[in-house]
Amino acid sequence: MPDIMSLHPDDAVRWLPQLIGLLQDAVDSGSSVGFLAPLSDDQAHQYWTKVLAQVGEKSRIMLAAVHNGVIVGSVQLELASMPNASHRAEVQKLLVLRSWRRQGTGQALMTAVEQAARQAGRQLLVLDTRLGDAAERLYARMGYRRVDVIPKFALSSVGHLDVTVIFYRDLST
């Protein structure tokens, strides 16, 4: 099982190439994570640079699953910033290399991000995923409650408009 660690902006030089590869692997495998295949190195670099800047601003927490010095997965927690939302956060971009899927890495990252949320004083987590993806089953197994679906939410790499499922979990119960 990989180690789960927090990533910080000063880790960028070390981890950026691997993060780019992780995101490209997810997009190339058809994951619905906001990008369309093929994802260029430049697009991925810009994305991760922005994410790491948000980590530095303390508006985002980023965790990585690392095995033998290689990032095999990651997840992010966007901390809601409005005064009436300081109790919640959004789980984003649960990514696991194809070669590491179905081995417990995603669940380990989700367990760790929930702990990070508690440490940040966040008790309500929200997230979304494409209807029918393996992540949908993972979230349900971990106690996330399905709210509803949104049709035609995101364009897939093959040109279809996919349905997304909205989930939440109250960590205070």
PDB file of N, CA, C and O in Angstrom, residues 105-165:
ATOM      1  N   THR A 105      -6.076   1.976  -3.281  1.00  0.00           N
ATOM      2  CA  THR A 105      -5.430   3.294  -3.264  1.00  0.00           C
ATOM      3  C   THR A 105      -6.464   4.412  -3.191  1.00  0.00           C
ATOM      4  O   THR A 105      -6.303   5.371  -2.427  1.00  0.00           O
ATOM      5  N   GLY A 106      -7.522   4.320  -3.978  1.00  0.00           N
ATOM      6  CA  GLY A 106      -8.571   5.339  -3.952  1.00  0.00           C
ATOM      7  C   GLY A 106      -9.222   5.437  -2.586  1.00  0.00           C
ATOM      8  O   GLY A 106      -9.439   6.538  -2.066  1.00  0.00           O
ATOM      9  N   GLN A 107      -9.511   4.303  -1.978  1.00  0.00           N
ATOM     10  CA  GLN A 107     -10.124   4.307  -0.646  1.00  0.00           C
ATOM     11  C   GLN A 107      -9.155   4.895   0.377  1.00  0.00           C
ATOM     12  O   GLN A 107      -9.568   5.662   1.259  1.00  0.00           O
ATOM     13  N   ALA A 108      -7.878   4.565   0.278  1.00  0.00           N
ATOM     14  CA  ALA A 108      -6.890   5.120   1.213  1.00  0.00           C
ATOM     15  C   ALA A 108      -6.801   6.634   1.068  1.00  0.00           C
ATOM     16  O   ALA A 108      -6.718   7.362   2.068  1.00  0.00           O
ATOM     17  N   LEU A 109      -6.830   7.135  -0.158  1.00  0.00           N
ATOM     18  CA  LEU A 109      -6.803   8.577  -0.381  1.00  0.00           C
ATOM     19  C   LEU A 109      -8.062   9.240   0.172  1.00  0.00           C
ATOM     20  O   LEU A 109      -7.981  10.301   0.794  1.00  0.00           O
ATOM     21  N   MET A 110      -9.214   8.616  -0.025  1.00  0.00           N
ATOM     22  CA  MET A 110     -10.462   9.189   0.484  1.00  0.00           C
ATOM     23  C   MET A 110     -10.482   9.192   2.011  1.00  0.00           C
ATOM     24  O   MET A 110     -10.930  10.169   2.625  1.00  0.00           O
ATOM     25  N   THR A 111      -9.995   8.143   2.634  1.00  0.00           N
ATOM     26  CA  THR A 111      -9.925   8.105   4.095  1.00  0.00           C
ATOM     27  C   THR A 111      -9.014   9.221   4.601  1.00  0.00           C
ATOM     28  O   THR A 111      -9.339   9.926   5.563  1.00  0.00           O
ATOM     29  N   ALA A 112      -7.885   9.407   3.931  1.00  0.00           N
ATOM     30  CA  ALA A 112      -6.937  10.455   4.333  1.00  0.00           C
ATOM     31  C   ALA A 112      -7.503  11.849   4.105  1.00  0.00           C
ATOM     32  O   ALA A 112      -7.285  12.755   4.918  1.00  0.00           O
ATOM     33  N   VAL A 113      -8.233  12.051   3.010  1.00  0.00           N
ATOM     34  CA  VAL A 113      -8.787  13.384   2.749  1.00  0.00           C
ATOM     35  C   VAL A 113      -9.896  13.702   3.754  1.00  0.00           C
ATOM     36  O   VAL A 113     -10.063  14.854   4.143  1.00  0.00           O
ATOM     37  N   GLU A 114     -10.618  12.699   4.191  1.00  0.00           N
ATOM     38  CA  GLU A 114     -11.620  12.924   5.235  1.00  0.00           C
ATOM     39  C   GLU A 114     -10.941  13.343   6.540  1.00  0.00           C
ATOM     40  O   GLU A 114     -11.414  14.246   7.228  1.00  0.00           O
ATOM     41  N   GLN A 115      -9.824  12.714   6.870  1.00  0.00           N
ATOM     42  CA  GLN A 115      -9.087  13.103   8.078  1.00  0.00           C
ATOM     43  C   GLN A 115      -8.556  14.526   7.934  1.00  0.00           C
ATOM     44  O   GLN A 115      -8.616  15.318   8.876  1.00  0.00           O
ATOM     45  N   ALA A 116      -8.043  14.863   6.760  1.00  0.00           N
ATOM     46  CA  ALA A 116      -7.546  16.223   6.521  1.00  0.00           C
ATOM     47  C   ALA A 116      -8.684  17.235   6.655  1.00  0.00           C
ATOM     48  O   ALA A 116      -8.482  18.336   7.185  1.00  0.00           O
ATOM     49  N   ALA A 117      -9.868  16.863   6.187  1.00  0.00           N
ATOM     50  CA  ALA A 117     -11.028  17.753   6.303  1.00  0.00           C
ATOM     51  C   ALA A 117     -11.363  17.990   7.777  1.00  0.00           C
ATOM     52  O   ALA A 117     -11.603  19.132   8.187  1.00  0.00           O
ATOM     53  N   ARG A 118     -11.375  16.934   8.555  1.00  0.00           N
ATOM     54  CA  ARG A 118     -11.653  17.088   9.989  1.00  0.00           C
ATOM     55  C   ARG A 118     -10.614  17.997  10.641  1.00  0.00           C
ATOM     56  O   ARG A 118     -10.954  18.875  11.436  1.00  0.00           O
ATOM     57  N   GLN A 119      -9.341  17.796  10.303  1.00  0.00           N
ATOM     58  CA  GLN A 119      -8.269  18.610  10.890  1.00  0.00           C
ATOM     59  C   GLN A 119      -8.412  20.083  10.484  1.00  0.00           C
ATOM     60  O   GLN A 119      -8.007  20.966  11.223  1.00  0.00           O
ATOM     61  N   ALA A 120      -9.003  20.324   9.310  1.00  0.00           N
ATOM     62  CA  ALA A 120      -9.222  21.696   8.835  1.00  0.00           C
ATOM     63  C   ALA A 120     -10.548  22.268   9.336  1.00  0.00           C
ATOM     64  O   ALA A 120     -10.944  23.365   8.943  1.00  0.00           O
ATOM     65  N   GLY A 121     -11.246  21.513  10.191  1.00  0.00           N
ATOM     66  CA  GLY A 121     -12.502  21.992  10.750  1.00  0.00           C
ATOM     67  C   GLY A 121     -13.676  21.885   9.795  1.00  0.00           C
ATOM     68  O   GLY A 121     -14.688  22.565   9.966  1.00  0.00           O
ATOM     69  N   ARG A 122     -13.565  21.010   8.808  1.00  0.00           N
ATOM     70  CA  ARG A 122     -14.646  20.832   7.830  1.00  0.00           C
ATOM     71  C   ARG A 122     -15.402  19.550   8.158  1.00  0.00           C
ATOM     72  O   ARG A 122     -14.794  18.486   8.263  1.00  0.00           O
ATOM     73  N   GLN A 123     -16.718  19.661   8.291  1.00  0.00           N
ATOM     74  CA  GLN A 123     -17.503  18.483   8.642  1.00  0.00           C
ATOM     75  C   GLN A 123     -18.422  18.008   7.529  1.00  0.00           C
ATOM     76  O   GLN A 123     -18.936  16.894   7.588  1.00  0.00           O
ATOM     77  N   LEU A 124     -18.625  18.821   6.510  1.00  0.00           N
ATOM     78  CA  LEU A 124     -19.483  18.424   5.401  1.00  0.00           C
ATOM     79  C   LEU A 124     -18.656  18.397   4.126  1.00  0.00           C
ATOM     80  O   LEU A 124     -18.043  19.401   3.747  1.00  0.00           O
ATOM     81  N   LEU A 125     -18.635  17.248   3.464  1.00  0.00           N
ATOM     82  CA  LEU A 125     -17.918  17.102   2.198  1.00  0.00           C
ATOM     83  C   LEU A 125     -18.915  16.872   1.078  1.00  0.00           C
ATOM     84  O   LEU A 125     -19.897  16.145   1.248  1.00  0.00           O
ATOM     85  N   VAL A 126     -18.658  17.485  -0.058  1.00  0.00           N
ATOM     86  CA  VAL A 126     -19.455  17.271  -1.265  1.00  0.00           C
ATOM     87  C   VAL A 126     -18.503  16.839  -2.377  1.00  0.00           C
ATOM     88  O   VAL A 126     -17.304  17.142  -2.349  1.00  0.00           O
ATOM     89  N   LEU A 127     -19.048  16.135  -3.347  1.00  0.00           N
ATOM     90  CA  LEU A 127     -18.256  15.710  -4.501  1.00  0.00           C
ATOM     91  C   LEU A 127     -19.199  15.285  -5.604  1.00  0.00           C
ATOM     92  O   LEU A 127     -20.396  15.105  -5.390  1.00  0.00           O
ATOM     93  N   ASP A 128     -18.642  15.148  -6.796  1.00  0.00           N
ATOM     94  CA  ASP A 128     -19.427  14.612  -7.906  1.00  0.00           C
ATOM     95  C   ASP A 128     -18.568  13.659  -8.714  1.00  0.00           C
ATOM     96  O   ASP A 128     -17.339  13.709  -8.667  1.00  0.00           O
ATOM     97  N   THR A 129     -19.229  12.786  -9.438  1.00  0.00           N
ATOM     98  CA  THR A 129     -18.544  11.840 -10.317  1.00  0.00           C
ATOM     99  C   THR A 129     -19.488  11.462 -11.447  1.00  0.00           C
ATOM    100  O   THR A 129     -20.704  11.631 -11.342  1.00  0.00           O
ATOM    101  N   ARG A 130     -18.912  10.960 -12.510  1.00  0.00           N
ATOM    102  CA  ARG A 130     -19.736  10.535 -13.643  1.00  0.00           C
ATOM    103  C   ARG A 130     -20.541   9.293 -13.268  1.00  0.00           C
ATOM    104  O   ARG A 130     -20.025   8.370 -12.631  1.00  0.00           O
ATOM    105  N   LEU A 131     -21.803   9.294 -13.655  1.00  0.00           N
ATOM    106  CA  LEU A 131     -22.707   8.182 -13.403  1.00  0.00           C
ATOM    107  C   LEU A 131     -22.111   6.894 -13.977  1.00  0.00           C
ATOM    108  O   LEU A 131     -21.700   6.854 -15.136  1.00  0.00           O
ATOM    109  N   GLY A 132     -22.038   5.866 -13.132  1.00  0.00           N
ATOM    110  CA  GLY A 132     -21.573   4.561 -13.571  1.00  0.00           C
ATOM    111  C   GLY A 132     -20.090   4.314 -13.402  1.00  0.00           C
ATOM    112  O   GLY A 132     -19.631   3.180 -13.569  1.00  0.00           O
ATOM    113  N   ASP A 133     -19.307   5.334 -13.067  1.00  0.00           N
ATOM    114  CA  ASP A 133     -17.868   5.136 -12.865  1.00  0.00           C
ATOM    115  C   ASP A 133     -17.617   4.348 -11.579  1.00  0.00           C
ATOM    116  O   ASP A 133     -18.430   4.349 -10.656  1.00  0.00           O
ATOM    117  N   ALA A 134     -16.450   3.718 -11.502  1.00  0.00           N
ATOM    118  CA  ALA A 134     -16.068   2.957 -10.312  1.00  0.00           C
ATOM    119  C   ALA A 134     -16.075   3.847  -9.069  1.00  0.00           C
ATOM    120  O   ALA A 134     -16.393   3.391  -7.971  1.00  0.00           O
ATOM    121  N   ALA A 135     -15.745   5.111  -9.244  1.00  0.00           N
ATOM    122  CA  ALA A 135     -15.728   6.034  -8.102  1.00  0.00           C
ATOM    123  C   ALA A 135     -17.114   6.156  -7.476  1.00  0.00           C
ATOM    124  O   ALA A 135     -17.224   6.318  -6.249  1.00  0.00           O
ATOM    125  N   GLU A 136     -18.156   6.053  -8.270  1.00  0.00           N
ATOM    126  CA  GLU A 136     -19.512   6.145  -7.722  1.00  0.00           C
ATOM    127  C   GLU A 136     -19.740   5.038  -6.693  1.00  0.00           C
ATOM    128  O   GLU A 136     -20.271   5.282  -5.602  1.00  0.00           O
ATOM    129  N   ARG A 137     -19.302   3.846  -7.002  1.00  0.00           N
ATOM    130  CA  ARG A 137     -19.453   2.724  -6.075  1.00  0.00           C
ATOM    131  C   ARG A 137     -18.570   2.914  -4.832  1.00  0.00           C
ATOM    132  O   ARG A 137     -18.984   2.624  -3.712  1.00  0.00           O
ATOM    133  N   LEU A 138     -17.359   3.420  -5.036  1.00  0.00           N
ATOM    134  CA  LEU A 138     -16.455   3.669  -3.913  1.00  0.00           C
ATOM    135  C   LEU A 138     -17.084   4.663  -2.934  1.00  0.00           C
ATOM    136  O   LEU A 138     -17.106   4.426  -1.726  1.00  0.00           O
ATOM    137  N   TYR A 139     -17.592   5.765  -3.454  1.00  0.00           N
ATOM    138  CA  TYR A 139     -18.167   6.791  -2.584  1.00  0.00           C
ATOM    139  C   TYR A 139     -19.359   6.237  -1.808  1.00  0.00           C
ATOM    140  O   TYR A 139     -19.502   6.496  -0.610  1.00  0.00           O
ATOM    141  N   ALA A 140     -20.204   5.484  -2.458  1.00  0.00           N
ATOM    142  CA  ALA A 140     -21.365   4.897  -1.777  1.00  0.00           C
ATOM    143  C   ALA A 140     -20.915   3.936  -0.681  1.00  0.00           C
ATOM    144  O   ALA A 140     -21.457   3.954   0.437  1.00  0.00           O
ATOM    145  N   ARG A 141     -19.906   3.110  -0.982  1.00  0.00           N
ATOM    146  CA  ARG A 141     -19.371   2.173   0.008  1.00  0.00           C
ATOM    147  C   ARG A 141     -18.801   2.895   1.221  1.00  0.00           C
ATOM    148  O   ARG A 141     -18.844   2.388   2.337  1.00  0.00           O
ATOM    149  N   MET A 142     -18.252   4.087   1.001  1.00  0.00           N
ATOM    150  CA  MET A 142     -17.618   4.832   2.086  1.00  0.00           C
ATOM    151  C   MET A 142     -18.612   5.696   2.873  1.00  0.00           C
ATOM    152  O   MET A 142     -18.201   6.448   3.746  1.00  0.00           O
ATOM    153  N   GLY A 143     -19.891   5.595   2.556  1.00  0.00           N
ATOM    154  CA  GLY A 143     -20.899   6.304   3.337  1.00  0.00           C
ATOM    155  C   GLY A 143     -21.343   7.634   2.763  1.00  0.00           C
ATOM    156  O   GLY A 143     -22.080   8.374   3.422  1.00  0.00           O
ATOM    157  N   TYR A 144     -20.927   7.956   1.550  1.00  0.00           N
ATOM    158  CA  TYR A 144     -21.408   9.192   0.914  1.00  0.00           C
ATOM    159  C   TYR A 144     -22.840   8.963   0.463  1.00  0.00           C
ATOM    160  O   TYR A 144     -23.186   7.896  -0.039  1.00  0.00           O
ATOM    161  N   ARG A 145     -23.663   9.976   0.644  1.00  0.00           N
ATOM    162  CA  ARG A 145     -25.075   9.886   0.279  1.00  0.00           C
ATOM    163  C   ARG A 145     -25.300  10.551  -1.069  1.00  0.00           C
ATOM    164  O   ARG A 145     -24.879  11.687  -1.289  1.00  0.00           O
ATOM    165  N   ARG A 146     -25.981   9.836  -1.916  1.00  0.00           N
ATOM    166  CA  ARG A 146     -26.297  10.358  -3.250  1.00  0.00           C
ATOM    167  C   ARG A 146     -27.420  11.383  -3.130  1.00  0.00           C
ATOM    168  O   ARG A 146     -28.464  11.117  -2.535  1.00  0.00           O
ATOM    169  N   VAL A 147     -27.197  12.564  -3.729  1.00  0.00           N
ATOM    170  CA  VAL A 147     -28.200  13.622  -3.701  1.00  0.00           C
ATOM    171  C   VAL A 147     -29.093  13.506  -4.924  1.00  0.00           C
ATOM    172  O   VAL A 147     -30.303  13.373  -4.816  1.00  0.00           O
ATOM    173  N   ASP A 148     -28.489  13.546  -6.101  1.00  0.00           N
ATOM    174  CA  ASP A 148     -29.237  13.473  -7.354  1.00  0.00           C
ATOM    175  C   ASP A 148     -28.248  13.432  -8.503  1.00  0.00           C
ATOM    176  O   ASP A 148     -27.040  13.404  -8.287  1.00  0.00           O
ATOM    177  N   VAL A 149     -28.778  13.464  -9.706  1.00  0.00           N
ATOM    178  CA  VAL A 149     -27.949  13.486 -10.901  1.00  0.00           C
ATOM    179  C   VAL A 149     -28.217  14.772 -11.682  1.00  0.00           C
ATOM    180  O   VAL A 149     -29.278  15.374 -11.554  1.00  0.00           O
ATOM    181  N   ILE A 150     -27.237  15.157 -12.473  1.00  0.00           N
ATOM    182  CA  ILE A 150     -27.383  16.285 -13.396  1.00  0.00           C
ATOM    183  C   ILE A 150     -27.110  15.743 -14.795  1.00  0.00           C
ATOM    184  O   ILE A 150     -26.004  15.287 -15.075  1.00  0.00           O
ATOM    185  N   PRO A 151     -28.118  15.773 -15.666  1.00  0.00           N
ATOM    186  CA  PRO A 151     -27.900  15.265 -17.025  1.00  0.00           C
ATOM    187  C   PRO A 151     -27.039  16.224 -17.840  1.00  0.00           C
ATOM    188  O   PRO A 151     -26.974  17.424 -17.555  1.00  0.00           O
ATOM    189  N   LYS A 152     -26.368  15.671 -18.827  1.00  0.00           N
ATOM    190  CA  LYS A 152     -25.584  16.465 -19.785  1.00  0.00           C
ATOM    191  C   LYS A 152     -24.620  17.422 -19.082  1.00  0.00           C
ATOM    192  O   LYS A 152     -24.441  18.561 -19.486  1.00  0.00           O
ATOM    193  N   PHE A 153     -23.949  16.944 -18.051  1.00  0.00           N
ATOM    194  CA  PHE A 153     -23.115  17.802 -17.214  1.00  0.00           C
ATOM    195  C   PHE A 153     -21.735  18.063 -17.802  1.00  0.00           C
ATOM    196  O   PHE A 153     -21.231  19.172 -17.737  1.00  0.00           O
ATOM    197  N   ALA A 154     -21.112  17.026 -18.343  1.00  0.00           N
ATOM    198  CA  ALA A 154     -19.725  17.171 -18.801  1.00  0.00           C
ATOM    199  C   ALA A 154     -19.521  16.465 -20.134  1.00  0.00           C
ATOM    200  O   ALA A 154     -20.036  15.365 -20.346  1.00  0.00           O
ATOM    201  N   LEU A 155     -18.750  17.091 -20.990  1.00  0.00           N
ATOM    202  CA  LEU A 155     -18.414  16.524 -22.295  1.00  0.00           C
ATOM    203  C   LEU A 155     -17.329  15.477 -22.119  1.00  0.00           C
ATOM    204  O   LEU A 155     -16.309  15.724 -21.460  1.00  0.00           O
ATOM    205  N   SER A 156     -17.525  14.314 -22.708  1.00  0.00           N
ATOM    206  CA  SER A 156     -16.515  13.259 -22.648  1.00  0.00           C
ATOM    207  C   SER A 156     -15.556  13.405 -23.828  1.00  0.00           C
ATOM    208  O   SER A 156     -15.827  14.115 -24.784  1.00  0.00           O
ATOM    209  N   SER A 157     -14.438  12.696 -23.732  1.00  0.00           N
ATOM    210  CA  SER A 157     -13.437  12.734 -24.804  1.00  0.00           C
ATOM    211  C   SER A 157     -13.967  12.170 -26.112  1.00  0.00           C
ATOM    212  O   SER A 157     -13.419  12.453 -27.171  1.00  0.00           O
ATOM    213  N   VAL A 158     -15.032  11.371 -26.035  1.00  0.00           N
ATOM    214  CA  VAL A 158     -15.615  10.810 -27.259  1.00  0.00           C
ATOM    215  C   VAL A 158     -16.805  11.622 -27.751  1.00  0.00           C
ATOM    216  O   VAL A 158     -17.482  11.224 -28.697  1.00  0.00           O
ATOM    217  N   GLY A 159     -17.078  12.761 -27.111  1.00  0.00           N
ATOM    218  CA  GLY A 159     -18.100  13.671 -27.606  1.00  0.00           C
ATOM    219  C   GLY A 159     -19.481  13.535 -27.016  1.00  0.00           C
ATOM    220  O   GLY A 159     -20.404  14.217 -27.450  1.00  0.00           O
ATOM    221  N   HIS A 160     -19.652  12.659 -26.025  1.00  0.00           N
ATOM    222  CA  HIS A 160     -20.957  12.516 -25.373  1.00  0.00           C
ATOM    223  C   HIS A 160     -21.063  13.469 -24.190  1.00  0.00           C
ATOM    224  O   HIS A 160     -20.067  13.778 -23.543  1.00  0.00           O
ATOM    225  N   LEU A 161     -22.283  13.897 -23.899  1.00  0.00           N
ATOM    226  CA  LEU A 161     -22.544  14.665 -22.680  1.00  0.00           C
ATOM    227  C   LEU A 161     -22.938  13.679 -21.588  1.00  0.00           C
ATOM    228  O   LEU A 161     -23.960  13.001 -21.691  1.00  0.00           O
ATOM    229  N   ASP A 162     -22.102  13.587 -20.557  1.00  0.00           N
ATOM    230  CA  ASP A 162     -22.289  12.592 -19.503  1.00  0.00           C
ATOM    231  C   ASP A 162     -23.094  13.141 -18.332  1.00  0.00           C
ATOM    232  O   ASP A 162     -23.065  14.333 -18.037  1.00  0.00           O
ATOM    233  N   VAL A 163     -23.754  12.229 -17.650  1.00  0.00           N
ATOM    234  CA  VAL A 163     -24.514  12.517 -16.443  1.00  0.00           C
ATOM    235  C   VAL A 163     -23.550  12.500 -15.259  1.00  0.00           C
ATOM    236  O   VAL A 163     -22.670  11.638 -15.178  1.00  0.00           O
ATOM    237  N   THR A 164     -23.691  13.444 -14.338  1.00  0.00           N
ATOM    238  CA  THR A 164     -22.890  13.418 -13.111  1.00  0.00           C
ATOM    239  C   THR A 164     -23.797  13.154 -11.917  1.00  0.00           C
ATOM    240  O   THR A 164     -24.988  13.473 -11.944  1.00  0.00           O
ATOM    241  N   VAL A 165     -23.208  12.546 -10.894  1.00  0.00           N
ATOM    242  CA  VAL A 165     -23.910  12.231  -9.656  1.00  0.00           C
ATOM    243  C   VAL A 165     -23.307  13.092  -8.547  1.00  0.00           C
ATOM    244  O   VAL A 165     -22.089  13.153  -8.408  1.00  0.00           O
TER     245      VAL A 165
END
